[in-house]
mmCIF file of C-alpha atoms in Angstrom:
data_model
loop_
_atom_site.group_PDB
_atom_site.id
_atom_site.type_symbol
_atom_site.label_atom_id
_atom_site.label_comp_id
_atom_site.label_asym_id
_atom_site.label_seq_id
_atom_site.Cartn_x
_atom_site.Cartn_y
_atom_site.Cartn_z
ATOM 1 C CA MET A 1 -0.863 11.098 -16.207
ATOM 2 C CA THR A 2 0.210 14.711 -15.842
ATOM 3 C CA ILE A 3 1.031 16.034 -12.412
ATOM 4 C CA VAL A 4 -1.772 18.265 -11.200
ATOM 5 C CA ALA A 5 -2.262 20.706 -8.349
ATOM 6 C CA THR A 6 -4.482 19.316 -5.619
ATOM 7 C CA GLY A 7 -5.185 22.277 -3.354
ATOM 8 C CA PRO A 8 -4.362 22.434 0.351
ATOM 9 C CA SER A 9 -2.856 19.336 1.853
ATOM 10 C CA VAL A 10 -4.701 17.421 4.531
ATOM 11 C CA SER A 11 -1.623 17.505 6.734
ATOM 12 C CA ALA A 12 -2.460 20.035 9.411
ATOM 13 C CA ALA A 13 0.129 22.046 11.244
ATOM 14 C CA ALA A 14 0.065 21.779 14.985
ATOM 15 C CA PRO A 15 -2.077 24.393 16.722
ATOM 16 C CA THR A 16 -0.134 27.429 17.858
ATOM 17 C CA ASP A 17 -2.347 28.629 20.701
ATOM 18 C CA LYS A 18 -0.475 26.450 23.176
ATOM 19 C CA GLY A 19 2.804 28.282 22.731
ATOM 20 C CA VAL A 20 6.033 26.779 21.519
ATOM 21 C CA GLY A 21 6.983 25.199 24.860
ATOM 22 C CA PRO A 22 4.118 22.707 25.154
ATOM 23 C CA LEU A 23 4.396 21.897 21.452
ATOM 24 C CA LEU A 24 8.094 21.099 21.773
ATOM 25 C CA ARG A 25 7.422 19.012 24.868
ATOM 26 C CA SER A 26 4.739 17.098 22.955
ATOM 27 C CA TRP A 27 7.159 16.305 20.135
ATOM 28 C CA ARG A 28 9.888 15.292 22.583
ATOM 29 C CA GLU A 29 7.571 12.958 24.464
ATOM 30 C CA ARG A 30 6.307 11.478 21.234
ATOM 31 C CA ARG A 31 9.899 10.704 20.260
ATOM 32 C CA ARG A 32 10.490 9.275 23.748
ATOM 33 C CA ILE A 33 13.535 11.446 24.322
ATOM 34 C CA SER A 34 14.449 12.881 27.718
ATOM 35 C CA GLN A 35 15.225 16.554 28.215
ATOM 36 C CA LEU A 36 18.846 15.628 28.902
ATOM 37 C CA GLU A 37 19.176 13.583 25.734
ATOM 38 C CA LEU A 38 17.623 16.333 23.627
ATOM 39 C CA ALA A 39 19.904 18.896 25.241
ATOM 40 C CA LEU A 40 22.988 16.824 24.404
ATOM 41 C CA ARG A 41 21.864 16.414 20.806
ATOM 42 C CA ALA A 42 21.095 20.120 20.395
ATOM 43 C CA ASP A 43 24.209 21.361 22.213
ATOM 44 C CA SER A 44 22.143 22.906 24.980
ATOM 45 C CA SER A 45 21.375 22.100 28.619
ATOM 46 C CA ALA A 46 18.535 20.164 30.220
ATOM 47 C CA ARG A 47 17.810 23.261 32.314
ATOM 48 C CA HIS A 48 17.345 25.409 29.205
ATOM 49 C CA ILE A 49 15.142 22.776 27.544
ATOM 50 C CA SER A 50 13.020 22.683 30.695
ATOM 51 C CA PHE A 51 12.708 26.474 30.748
ATOM 52 C CA VAL A 52 11.659 26.496 27.076
ATOM 53 C CA GLU A 53 9.035 23.803 27.599
ATOM 54 C CA THR A 54 7.528 25.557 30.622
ATOM 55 C CA GLY A 55 7.526 28.966 28.953
ATOM 56 C CA ARG A 56 10.107 30.488 31.298
ATOM 57 C CA SER A 57 12.490 31.031 28.383
ATOM 58 C CA ARG A 58 11.753 32.027 24.788
ATOM 59 C CA PRO A 59 13.931 30.044 22.383
ATOM 60 C CA SER A 60 15.711 31.777 19.545
ATOM 61 C CA GLU A 61 14.640 31.040 15.991
ATOM 62 C CA GLU A 62 17.829 29.027 15.525
ATOM 63 C CA MET A 63 17.089 26.990 18.654
ATOM 64 C CA VAL A 64 13.546 26.202 17.520
ATOM 65 C CA LEU A 65 14.851 24.902 14.217
ATOM 66 C CA ARG A 66 17.661 22.971 15.881
ATOM 67 C CA LEU A 67 15.304 21.273 18.321
ATOM 68 C CA ALA A 68 12.836 20.529 15.517
ATOM 69 C CA GLU A 69 15.592 18.918 13.484
ATOM 70 C CA HIS A 70 16.726 16.675 16.349
ATOM 71 C CA LEU A 71 13.103 15.752 17.079
ATOM 72 C CA ASP A 72 12.536 14.917 13.403
ATOM 73 C CA VAL A 73 9.560 17.277 13.212
ATOM 74 C CA PRO A 74 7.941 17.403 9.724
ATOM 75 C CA VAL A 75 8.527 20.593 7.739
ATOM 76 C CA ARG A 76 4.927 21.825 7.993
ATOM 77 C CA GLU A 77 4.992 21.453 11.775
ATOM 78 C CA ARG A 78 8.363 23.231 11.967
ATOM 79 C CA ASN A 79 6.607 26.276 10.550
ATOM 80 C CA ALA A 80 3.960 25.917 13.248
ATOM 81 C CA LEU A 81 6.644 25.811 15.951
ATOM 82 C CA LEU A 82 8.229 28.987 14.582
ATOM 83 C CA VAL A 83 4.886 30.796 14.518
ATOM 84 C CA ALA A 84 4.143 29.658 18.080
ATOM 85 C CA ALA A 85 7.496 31.085 19.151
ATOM 86 C CA GLY A 86 6.714 34.438 17.493
ATOM 87 C CA TYR A 87 8.760 34.017 14.331
ATOM 88 C CA ALA A 88 7.840 33.928 10.661
ATOM 89 C CA PRO A 89 7.497 30.549 8.933
ATOM 90 C CA ARG A 90 10.768 29.419 7.370
ATOM 91 C CA TYR A 91 9.502 26.957 4.758
ATOM 92 C CA PRO A 92 7.267 28.028 1.842
ATOM 93 C CA GLU A 93 4.326 25.958 0.583
ATOM 94 C CA THR A 94 4.547 26.338 -3.176
ATOM 95 C CA PRO A 95 1.553 25.172 -5.264
ATOM 96 C CA LEU A 96 2.485 22.119 -7.277
ATOM 97 C CA ASP A 97 1.625 23.854 -10.557
ATOM 98 C CA ASP A 98 3.823 26.872 -9.766
ATOM 99 C CA PRO A 99 6.567 27.529 -12.377
ATOM 100 C CA ALA A 100 9.103 27.366 -9.549
ATOM 101 C CA LEU A 101 8.465 23.613 -9.366
ATOM 102 C CA ASP A 102 8.773 22.985 -13.111
ATOM 103 C CA ALA A 103 12.021 21.060 -12.650
ATOM 104 C CA LEU A 104 10.496 18.962 -9.867
ATOM 105 C CA ARG A 105 7.415 18.068 -11.922
ATOM 106 C CA ASP A 106 9.504 17.213 -14.966
ATOM 107 C CA GLY A 107 11.865 15.059 -12.938
ATOM 108 C CA VAL A 108 9.085 13.183 -11.175
ATOM 109 C CA GLU A 109 7.217 12.532 -14.417
ATOM 110 C CA ARG A 110 10.379 11.220 -16.061
ATOM 111 C CA LEU A 111 10.986 8.993 -13.052
ATOM 112 C CA ILE A 112 7.587 7.313 -12.988
ATOM 113 C CA GLN A 113 7.451 7.013 -16.792
ATOM 114 C CA GLY A 114 10.893 5.438 -16.774
ATOM 115 C CA TYR A 115 9.597 2.833 -14.334
ATOM 116 C CA GLU A 116 7.072 1.541 -16.886
ATOM 117 C CA PRO A 117 5.745 -1.043 -17.500
ATOM 118 C CA TYR A 118 5.818 -1.398 -13.724
ATOM 119 C CA PRO A 119 3.246 0.712 -11.816
ATOM 120 C CA ALA A 120 4.275 3.937 -10.078
ATOM 121 C CA LEU A 121 2.389 6.921 -8.685
ATOM 122 C CA VAL A 122 2.898 10.112 -6.681
ATOM 123 C CA VAL A 123 0.683 11.099 -3.749
ATOM 124 C CA ASP A 124 0.551 14.038 -1.375
ATOM 125 C CA ALA A 125 0.144 13.904 2.406
ATOM 126 C CA GLY A 126 -3.576 13.174 2.066
ATOM 127 C CA TYR A 127 -2.978 10.291 -0.367
ATOM 128 C CA THR A 128 -4.365 12.333 -3.251
ATOM 129 C CA VAL A 129 -2.872 10.996 -6.480
ATOM 130 C CA VAL A 130 -1.054 13.821 -8.242
ATOM 131 C CA ALA A 131 0.634 11.700 -10.921
ATOM 132 C CA ALA A 132 0.644 8.109 -12.133
ATOM 133 C CA ASN A 133 2.111 6.122 -15.004
ATOM 134 C CA ARG A 134 0.548 3.681 -17.457
ATOM 135 C CA GLY A 135 1.252 0.748 -15.159
ATOM 136 C CA ILE A 136 -1.122 2.236 -12.588
ATOM 137 C CA ALA A 137 -3.670 3.024 -15.299
ATOM 138 C CA MET A 138 -3.635 -0.642 -16.298
ATOM 139 C CA LEU A 139 -4.359 -1.793 -12.744
ATOM 140 C CA LEU A 140 -7.198 0.731 -12.435
ATOM 141 C CA GLU A 141 -9.092 -0.666 -15.422
ATOM 142 C CA GLY A 142 -12.683 -1.336 -14.344
ATOM 143 C CA VAL A 143 -12.593 0.935 -11.277
ATOM 144 C CA ASP A 144 -15.759 3.027 -10.770
ATOM 145 C CA GLU A 145 -15.519 6.325 -12.676
ATOM 146 C CA GLU A 146 -16.613 8.251 -9.586
ATOM 147 C CA LEU A 147 -13.459 7.130 -7.785
ATOM 148 C CA LEU A 148 -11.356 8.195 -10.774
ATOM 149 C CA ALA A 149 -12.745 11.755 -10.838
ATOM 150 C CA PRO A 150 -10.171 14.598 -10.620
ATOM 151 C CA ALA A 151 -7.903 14.392 -7.565
ATOM 152 C CA PRO A 152 -8.530 10.667 -6.901
ATOM 153 C CA ASN A 153 -7.467 9.320 -3.517
ATOM 154 C CA ALA A 154 -5.143 6.305 -3.437
ATOM 155 C CA MET A 155 -6.703 4.859 -0.282
ATOM 156 C CA ARG A 156 -10.221 5.084 -1.682
ATOM 157 C CA LEU A 157 -9.108 3.614 -5.008
ATOM 158 C CA THR A 158 -7.550 0.668 -3.221
ATOM 159 C CA LEU A 159 -10.023 -0.137 -0.441
ATOM 160 C CA HIS A 160 -13.409 0.961 -1.801
ATOM 161 C CA PRO A 161 -15.738 -1.934 -2.785
ATOM 162 C CA ARG A 162 -16.049 -0.329 -6.230
ATOM 163 C CA GLY A 163 -12.309 0.173 -6.468
ATOM 164 C CA LEU A 164 -9.499 -2.364 -6.492
ATOM 165 C CA ALA A 165 -10.635 -4.180 -3.333
ATOM 166 C CA PRO A 166 -12.670 -6.948 -5.033
ATOM 167 C CA ARG A 167 -9.620 -7.877 -7.140
ATOM 168 C CA ILE A 168 -7.059 -7.901 -4.324
ATOM 169 C CA ARG A 169 -6.527 -11.551 -3.424
ATOM 170 C CA ASN A 170 -4.918 -10.828 -0.047
ATOM 171 C CA LEU A 171 -7.205 -7.916 0.801
ATOM 172 C CA ARG A 172 -7.273 -8.411 4.565
ATOM 173 C CA GLU A 173 -3.481 -8.413 4.769
ATOM 174 C CA TRP A 174 -3.051 -5.485 2.377
ATOM 175 C CA ARG A 175 -5.865 -3.530 4.026
ATOM 176 C CA GLY A 176 -4.241 -4.026 7.427
ATOM 177 C CA HIS A 177 -0.919 -2.815 6.030
ATOM 178 C CA LEU A 178 -2.495 0.358 4.585
ATOM 179 C CA LEU A 179 -4.482 1.169 7.720
ATOM 180 C CA ALA A 180 -1.384 0.727 9.887
ATOM 181 C CA GLN A 181 0.501 3.063 7.539
ATOM 182 C CA MET A 182 -2.216 5.688 7.941
ATOM 183 C CA GLU A 183 -2.173 5.285 11.719
ATOM 184 C CA ARG A 184 1.549 6.075 11.745
ATOM 185 C CA GLU A 185 0.963 9.178 9.619
ATOM 186 C CA ILE A 186 -1.843 10.347 11.915
ATOM 187 C CA ALA A 187 0.414 9.928 14.946
ATOM 188 C CA LEU A 188 3.142 11.915 13.195
ATOM 189 C CA HIS A 189 1.058 14.786 11.785
ATOM 190 C CA ARG A 190 -1.988 14.908 14.100
ATOM 191 C CA SER A 191 -4.127 15.691 11.053
ATOM 192 C CA ASP A 192 -7.897 15.747 11.507
ATOM 193 C CA PRO A 193 -8.597 15.413 7.745
ATOM 194 C CA LEU A 194 -6.284 12.397 7.583
ATOM 195 C CA ARG A 195 -8.062 10.857 10.561
ATOM 196 C CA SER A 196 -11.400 11.406 8.817
ATOM 197 C CA LEU A 197 -10.065 9.651 5.716
ATOM 198 C CA TYR A 198 -8.849 6.792 7.892
ATOM 199 C CA GLU A 199 -12.244 6.391 9.542
ATOM 200 C CA GLU A 200 -13.917 6.431 6.130
ATOM 201 C CA VAL A 201 -11.767 3.768 4.469
ATOM 202 C CA ALA A 202 -11.558 1.629 7.618
ATOM 203 C CA GLY A 203 -15.364 1.477 7.531
ATOM 204 C CA TYR A 204 -15.551 0.102 4.006
ATOM 205 C CA PRO A 205 -16.958 -3.439 3.935
ATOM 206 C CA VAL A 206 -14.650 -6.178 2.743
ATOM 207 C CA PRO A 207 -16.183 -7.613 -0.454
ATOM 208 C CA GLU A 208 -17.113 -11.273 -0.152
ATOM 209 C CA GLU A 209 -15.588 -12.020 -3.546
ATOM 210 C CA ALA A 210 -12.201 -10.833 -2.281
ATOM 211 C CA ALA A 211 -11.594 -13.992 -0.289
ATOM 212 C CA GLU A 212 -8.022 -14.762 0.699
ATOM 213 C CA ASP A 213 -6.262 -17.404 -1.344
ATOM 214 C CA GLU A 214 -2.812 -18.859 -1.688
ATOM 215 C CA PRO A 215 -0.595 -18.864 -4.774
ATOM 216 C CA ALA A 216 -0.738 -22.056 -6.817
ATOM 217 C CA GLU A 217 2.979 -22.423 -6.132
ATOM 218 C CA PRO A 218 4.430 -21.083 -2.851
ATOM 219 C CA VAL A 219 6.652 -18.042 -3.365
ATOM 220 C CA ALA A 220 9.278 -16.847 -0.874
ATOM 221 C CA TYR A 221 8.294 -13.171 -0.866
ATOM 222 C CA PHE A 222 10.806 -10.792 0.705
ATOM 223 C CA ALA A 223 8.077 -8.297 1.676
ATOM 224 C CA LEU A 224 4.292 -8.333 1.989
ATOM 225 C CA PRO A 225 3.021 -8.531 -1.581
ATOM 226 C CA LEU A 226 0.013 -6.909 -3.157
ATOM 227 C CA ARG A 227 -1.685 -9.805 -4.968
ATOM 228 C CA ILE A 228 -4.184 -8.460 -7.465
ATOM 229 C CA GLU A 229 -6.152 -9.987 -10.316
ATOM 230 C CA HIS A 230 -5.876 -8.502 -13.803
ATOM 231 C CA GLY A 231 -6.979 -10.049 -17.062
ATOM 232 C CA GLY A 232 -7.655 -13.402 -15.468
ATOM 233 C CA ARG A 233 -4.189 -13.589 -13.895
ATOM 234 C CA VAL A 234 -3.022 -12.893 -10.359
ATOM 235 C CA LEU A 235 -0.160 -10.419 -10.309
ATOM 236 C CA SER A 236 2.129 -9.946 -7.316
ATOM 237 C CA PHE A 237 3.906 -6.716 -6.385
ATOM 238 C CA VAL A 238 5.969 -5.386 -3.514
ATOM 239 C CA SER A 239 5.875 -1.631 -3.002
ATOM 240 C CA SER A 240 8.515 0.931 -2.131
ATOM 241 C CA ILE A 241 7.901 4.519 -1.013
ATOM 242 C CA SER A 242 10.411 7.324 -1.648
ATOM 243 C CA THR A 243 10.446 10.892 -0.385
ATOM 244 C CA PHE A 244 12.739 13.845 -1.040
ATOM 245 C CA ASN A 245 15.879 14.221 1.024
ATOM 246 C CA THR A 246 16.047 17.380 3.173
ATOM 247 C CA PRO A 247 13.127 19.206 1.529
ATOM 248 C CA MET A 248 12.946 22.991 1.959
ATOM 249 C CA ASP A 249 9.324 23.366 0.843
ATOM 250 C CA VAL A 250 6.187 22.012 2.550
ATOM 251 C CA THR A 251 4.660 20.791 -0.714
ATOM 252 C CA VAL A 252 7.796 18.910 -1.710
ATOM 253 C CA ALA A 253 8.219 17.480 1.786
ATOM 254 C CA GLU A 254 4.767 15.908 1.639
ATOM 255 C CA LEU A 255 5.116 14.199 -1.738
ATOM 256 C CA ALA A 256 5.715 10.455 -1.817
ATOM 257 C CA ILE A 257 6.577 8.308 -4.833
ATOM 258 C CA GLU A 258 5.301 4.739 -4.573
ATOM 259 C CA THR A 259 6.627 2.149 -6.984
ATOM 260 C CA PHE A 260 5.453 -1.429 -7.398
ATOM 261 C CA LEU A 261 8.098 -4.010 -8.209
ATOM 262 C CA PRO A 262 7.040 -7.392 -9.655
ATOM 263 C CA ALA A 263 7.397 -9.951 -6.891
ATOM 264 C CA ASP A 264 7.812 -12.908 -9.238
ATOM 265 C CA PRO A 265 9.003 -13.572 -12.802
ATOM 266 C CA ALA A 266 5.475 -14.317 -14.063
ATOM 267 C CA THR A 267 4.258 -10.839 -13.090
ATOM 268 C CA ALA A 268 7.230 -9.160 -14.753
ATOM 269 C CA LYS A 269 6.718 -11.154 -17.942
ATOM 270 C CA TYR A 270 2.996 -10.349 -18.035
ATOM 271 C CA LEU A 271 3.566 -6.601 -17.624
ATOM 272 C CA HIS A 272 6.118 -6.516 -20.433
ATOM 273 C CA THR A 273 3.784 -8.518 -22.667
ATOM 274 C CA VAL A 274 0.811 -6.218 -22.012
ATOM 275 C CA ALA A 275 2.995 -3.145 -22.605
ATOM 276 C CA GLY A 276 3.876 -4.549 -26.019
#
Protein backbone atom coordinates (compact mmCIF):
# COMPACT_ATOMS: atom_id res chain seq x y z
CA MET A 1 0.00 0.00 0.00
CA THR A 2 1.47 3.33 -1.03
CA ILE A 3 2.02 5.98 1.59
CA VAL A 4 -0.60 8.68 1.26
CA ALA A 5 -1.12 12.15 2.68
CA THR A 6 -3.82 12.23 5.34
CA GLY A 7 -4.41 15.92 5.98
CA PRO A 8 -4.03 17.64 9.35
CA SER A 9 -3.12 15.43 12.25
CA VAL A 10 -5.50 15.00 15.15
CA SER A 11 -2.73 15.86 17.58
CA ALA A 12 -3.56 19.35 18.75
CA ALA A 13 -0.98 21.80 19.95
CA ALA A 14 -1.53 23.21 23.38
CA PRO A 15 -3.52 26.45 23.47
CA THR A 16 -1.36 29.55 23.51
CA ASP A 17 -3.74 32.01 25.16
CA LYS A 18 -2.47 31.03 28.60
CA GLY A 19 1.04 32.28 27.96
CA VAL A 20 4.18 30.20 28.05
CA GLY A 21 4.51 30.20 31.85
CA PRO A 22 1.34 28.26 32.71
CA LEU A 23 1.96 25.90 29.80
CA LEU A 24 5.47 25.10 31.03
CA ARG A 25 4.17 24.63 34.56
CA SER A 26 1.52 22.23 33.23
CA TRP A 27 4.14 20.14 31.46
CA ARG A 28 6.40 20.14 34.51
CA GLU A 29 3.60 19.01 36.80
CA ARG A 30 2.56 16.34 34.35
CA ARG A 31 6.12 15.01 34.40
CA ARG A 32 6.10 15.22 38.21
CA ILE A 33 9.30 17.23 38.29
CA SER A 34 9.97 19.96 40.86
CA GLN A 35 11.13 23.42 39.87
CA LEU A 36 14.50 22.67 41.47
CA GLU A 37 14.95 19.43 39.57
CA LEU A 38 14.02 21.06 36.27
CA ALA A 39 16.40 23.93 36.99
CA LEU A 40 19.27 21.52 37.63
CA ARG A 41 18.55 19.64 34.42
CA ALA A 42 18.31 22.83 32.35
CA ASP A 43 21.31 24.55 33.95
CA SER A 44 19.14 27.28 35.42
CA SER A 45 17.84 28.20 38.88
CA ALA A 46 14.60 27.34 40.66
CA ARG A 47 14.02 31.08 41.09
CA HIS A 48 14.21 31.67 37.33
CA ILE A 49 11.92 28.71 36.61
CA SER A 50 9.43 30.14 39.11
CA PHE A 51 9.59 33.58 37.49
CA VAL A 52 9.01 32.05 34.04
CA GLU A 53 6.03 30.02 35.22
CA THR A 54 4.39 33.01 36.92
CA GLY A 55 5.02 35.34 33.99
CA ARG A 56 7.47 37.58 35.85
CA SER A 57 10.24 36.64 33.42
CA ARG A 58 10.08 36.00 29.67
CA PRO A 59 12.26 33.03 28.73
CA SER A 60 14.58 33.23 25.76
CA GLU A 61 13.86 31.08 22.73
CA GLU A 62 16.81 28.87 23.70
CA MET A 63 15.44 28.47 27.23
CA VAL A 64 11.99 27.48 25.97
CA LEU A 65 13.51 24.78 23.80
CA ARG A 66 15.84 23.61 26.56
CA LEU A 67 13.01 23.30 29.07
CA ALA A 68 10.82 21.55 26.48
CA GLU A 69 13.58 19.05 25.81
CA HIS A 70 14.07 18.23 29.50
CA LEU A 71 10.30 17.94 29.95
CA ASP A 72 10.08 15.61 26.94
CA VAL A 73 7.47 17.82 25.27
CA PRO A 74 6.31 16.50 21.85
CA VAL A 75 7.53 18.46 18.82
CA ARG A 76 4.11 19.89 17.94
CA GLU A 77 3.67 21.21 21.47
CA ARG A 78 7.19 22.69 21.44
CA ASN A 79 6.01 24.90 18.60
CA ALA A 80 3.04 25.92 20.72
CA LEU A 81 5.34 26.85 23.61
CA LEU A 82 7.46 29.00 21.30
CA VAL A 83 4.41 30.80 19.93
CA ALA A 84 3.10 31.39 23.46
CA ALA A 85 6.45 32.93 24.35
CA GLY A 86 6.30 35.26 21.33
CA TYR A 87 8.65 33.37 19.03
CA ALA A 88 8.18 31.74 15.65
CA PRO A 89 7.62 27.97 15.49
CA ARG A 90 10.89 26.07 15.11
CA TYR A 91 9.65 22.79 13.62
CA PRO A 92 7.94 22.61 10.21
CA GLU A 93 4.94 20.38 9.48
CA THR A 94 5.66 19.06 6.01
CA PRO A 95 2.82 17.27 4.16
CA LEU A 96 3.60 13.60 3.82
CA ASP A 97 3.37 13.76 0.02
CA ASP A 98 5.81 16.69 -0.20
CA PRO A 99 8.92 15.96 -2.35
CA ALA A 100 11.05 16.90 0.65
CA LEU A 101 9.93 13.66 2.30
CA ASP A 102 10.61 11.43 -0.71
CA ALA A 103 13.51 9.71 1.05
CA LEU A 104 11.40 9.15 4.16
CA ARG A 105 8.51 7.63 2.21
CA ASP A 106 10.83 5.40 0.21
CA GLY A 107 12.63 4.22 3.31
CA VAL A 108 9.45 3.48 5.23
CA GLU A 109 7.92 1.58 2.31
CA ARG A 110 11.07 -0.50 1.92
CA LEU A 111 11.02 -1.22 5.65
CA ILE A 112 7.45 -2.49 5.86
CA GLN A 113 7.74 -4.42 2.58
CA GLY A 114 10.93 -6.03 3.83
CA TYR A 115 9.03 -7.22 6.89
CA GLU A 116 6.69 -9.34 4.76
CA PRO A 117 5.14 -11.85 5.09
CA TYR A 118 4.71 -10.52 8.62
CA PRO A 119 2.21 -7.63 9.00
CA ALA A 120 3.42 -4.04 9.34
CA LEU A 121 1.76 -0.64 9.00
CA VAL A 122 2.42 3.07 9.52
CA VAL A 123 0.01 5.38 11.34
CA ASP A 124 -0.04 9.06 12.19
CA ALA A 125 -0.92 10.63 15.54
CA GLY A 126 -4.63 10.05 14.94
CA TYR A 127 -4.11 6.36 14.10
CA THR A 128 -4.87 7.01 10.43
CA VAL A 129 -3.17 4.30 8.37
CA VAL A 130 -0.81 5.95 5.90
CA ALA A 131 0.91 2.77 4.70
CA ALA A 132 0.61 -0.98 5.14
CA ASN A 133 2.16 -4.11 3.67
CA ARG A 134 0.61 -7.28 2.27
CA GLY A 135 0.65 -8.95 5.68
CA ILE A 136 -1.81 -6.34 6.94
CA ALA A 137 -3.89 -6.67 3.78
CA MET A 138 -4.19 -10.40 4.45
CA LEU A 139 -5.48 -9.83 7.99
CA LEU A 140 -8.00 -7.26 6.72
CA GLU A 141 -9.68 -9.71 4.35
CA GLY A 142 -13.43 -9.62 5.00
CA VAL A 143 -13.43 -6.24 6.78
CA ASP A 144 -16.34 -3.95 5.83
CA GLU A 145 -15.46 -1.85 2.77
CA GLU A 146 -16.67 1.30 4.52
CA LEU A 147 -13.92 0.90 7.12
CA LEU A 148 -11.36 0.41 4.35
CA ALA A 149 -12.27 3.66 2.55
CA PRO A 150 -9.40 6.15 1.96
CA ALA A 151 -7.57 7.17 5.14
CA PRO A 152 -8.73 4.16 7.21
CA ASN A 153 -8.27 4.37 10.97
CA ALA A 154 -6.37 1.57 12.70
CA MET A 155 -8.47 1.75 15.87
CA ARG A 156 -11.73 1.55 13.95
CA LEU A 157 -10.42 -1.30 11.80
CA THR A 158 -9.47 -3.25 14.90
CA LEU A 159 -12.35 -2.60 17.31
CA HIS A 160 -15.38 -2.01 15.07
CA PRO A 161 -17.91 -4.89 15.05
CA ARG A 162 -17.60 -4.95 11.25
CA GLY A 163 -13.83 -4.83 11.44
CA LEU A 164 -11.37 -7.28 12.95
CA ALA A 165 -13.11 -7.46 16.35
CA PRO A 166 -15.25 -10.56 15.68
CA ARG A 167 -12.11 -12.50 14.70
CA ILE A 168 -9.93 -11.44 17.64
CA ARG A 169 -9.98 -14.35 20.08
CA ASN A 170 -8.71 -12.32 23.04
CA LEU A 171 -10.70 -9.20 22.18
CA ARG A 172 -11.29 -7.98 25.73
CA GLU A 173 -7.58 -8.13 26.53
CA TRP A 174 -6.50 -6.58 23.23
CA ARG A 175 -9.22 -3.93 23.41
CA GLY A 176 -8.10 -2.98 26.91
CA HIS A 177 -4.50 -2.71 25.70
CA LEU A 178 -5.48 -0.40 22.81
CA LEU A 179 -7.72 1.82 24.93
CA ALA A 180 -4.98 2.19 27.55
CA GLN A 181 -2.55 3.14 24.78
CA MET A 182 -4.94 5.83 23.57
CA GLU A 183 -5.41 7.13 27.12
CA ARG A 184 -1.65 7.62 27.41
CA GLU A 185 -1.58 9.51 24.11
CA ILE A 186 -4.47 11.73 25.19
CA ALA A 187 -2.67 12.55 28.44
CA LEU A 188 0.48 13.40 26.48
CA HIS A 189 -1.04 15.48 23.67
CA ARG A 190 -4.31 16.79 25.18
CA SER A 191 -5.95 16.28 21.78
CA ASP A 192 -9.71 16.76 21.54
CA PRO A 193 -9.98 14.85 18.22
CA LEU A 194 -8.06 11.93 19.74
CA ARG A 195 -10.37 11.97 22.75
CA SER A 196 -13.37 11.90 20.42
CA LEU A 197 -11.90 8.88 18.62
CA TYR A 198 -11.33 7.20 21.97
CA GLU A 199 -14.92 7.77 23.06
CA GLU A 200 -16.15 6.41 19.73
CA VAL A 201 -14.17 3.16 19.73
CA ALA A 202 -14.61 2.61 23.48
CA GLY A 203 -18.37 2.67 22.84
CA TYR A 204 -18.30 -0.10 20.26
CA PRO A 205 -20.12 -3.22 21.47
CA VAL A 206 -18.05 -6.34 21.95
CA PRO A 207 -19.35 -8.93 19.46
CA GLU A 208 -20.76 -12.03 21.13
CA GLU A 209 -18.94 -14.28 18.68
CA ALA A 210 -15.61 -12.86 19.86
CA ALA A 211 -15.65 -14.86 23.07
CA GLU A 212 -12.35 -15.33 24.86
CA ASP A 213 -10.70 -18.70 24.46
CA GLU A 214 -7.45 -20.36 25.33
CA PRO A 215 -4.89 -21.86 22.95
CA ALA A 216 -5.18 -25.61 22.47
CA GLU A 217 -1.65 -25.86 23.84
CA PRO A 218 -0.45 -23.31 26.43
CA VAL A 219 2.18 -20.94 25.05
CA ALA A 220 4.61 -18.93 27.19
CA TYR A 221 4.10 -15.57 25.47
CA PHE A 222 6.68 -12.90 26.27
CA ALA A 223 4.19 -10.08 25.63
CA LEU A 224 0.42 -9.74 25.30
CA PRO A 225 -0.42 -11.41 22.00
CA LEU A 226 -2.99 -10.47 19.41
CA ARG A 227 -4.80 -13.76 18.75
CA ILE A 228 -6.79 -13.50 15.55
CA GLU A 229 -8.57 -16.00 13.34
CA HIS A 230 -7.69 -16.21 9.65
CA GLY A 231 -8.58 -18.97 7.22
CA GLY A 232 -9.86 -21.23 9.95
CA ARG A 233 -6.66 -20.92 12.00
CA VAL A 234 -5.85 -18.81 15.05
CA LEU A 235 -2.73 -16.74 14.51
CA SER A 236 -0.78 -15.14 17.35
CA PHE A 237 1.26 -11.95 17.09
CA VAL A 238 3.11 -9.62 19.42
CA SER A 239 3.43 -6.02 18.27
CA SER A 240 6.25 -3.50 18.39
CA ILE A 241 5.96 0.24 17.76
CA SER A 242 8.86 2.33 16.41
CA THR A 243 9.19 6.08 16.03
CA PHE A 244 11.90 8.30 14.57
CA ASN A 245 14.79 9.35 16.76
CA THR A 246 15.09 13.12 17.36
CA PRO A 247 12.64 14.21 14.64
CA MET A 248 12.89 17.80 13.38
CA ASP A 249 9.50 17.87 11.64
CA VAL A 250 6.04 17.59 13.22
CA THR A 251 4.78 15.16 10.58
CA VAL A 252 7.75 12.84 11.01
CA ALA A 253 7.56 13.07 14.80
CA GLU A 254 3.98 11.81 14.77
CA LEU A 255 4.52 8.77 12.54
CA ALA A 256 4.65 5.34 14.16
CA ILE A 257 5.59 2.04 12.53
CA GLU A 258 3.86 -0.97 14.07
CA THR A 259 5.13 -4.43 13.24
CA PHE A 260 3.57 -7.74 14.20
CA LEU A 261 5.95 -10.57 15.01
CA PRO A 262 4.66 -14.18 14.98
CA ALA A 263 4.36 -15.28 18.59
CA ASP A 264 4.68 -18.98 17.83
CA PRO A 265 6.20 -21.22 15.13
CA ALA A 266 2.79 -22.23 13.75
CA THR A 267 1.91 -18.61 12.94
CA ALA A 268 5.25 -18.01 11.23
CA LYS A 269 4.88 -21.17 9.15
CA TYR A 270 1.33 -20.26 8.12
CA LEU A 271 2.31 -16.76 6.99
CA HIS A 272 5.17 -18.07 4.87
CA THR A 273 2.89 -20.70 3.35
CA VAL A 274 0.18 -18.17 2.46
CA ALA A 275 2.78 -15.81 0.99
CA GLY A 276 3.89 -18.62 -1.31
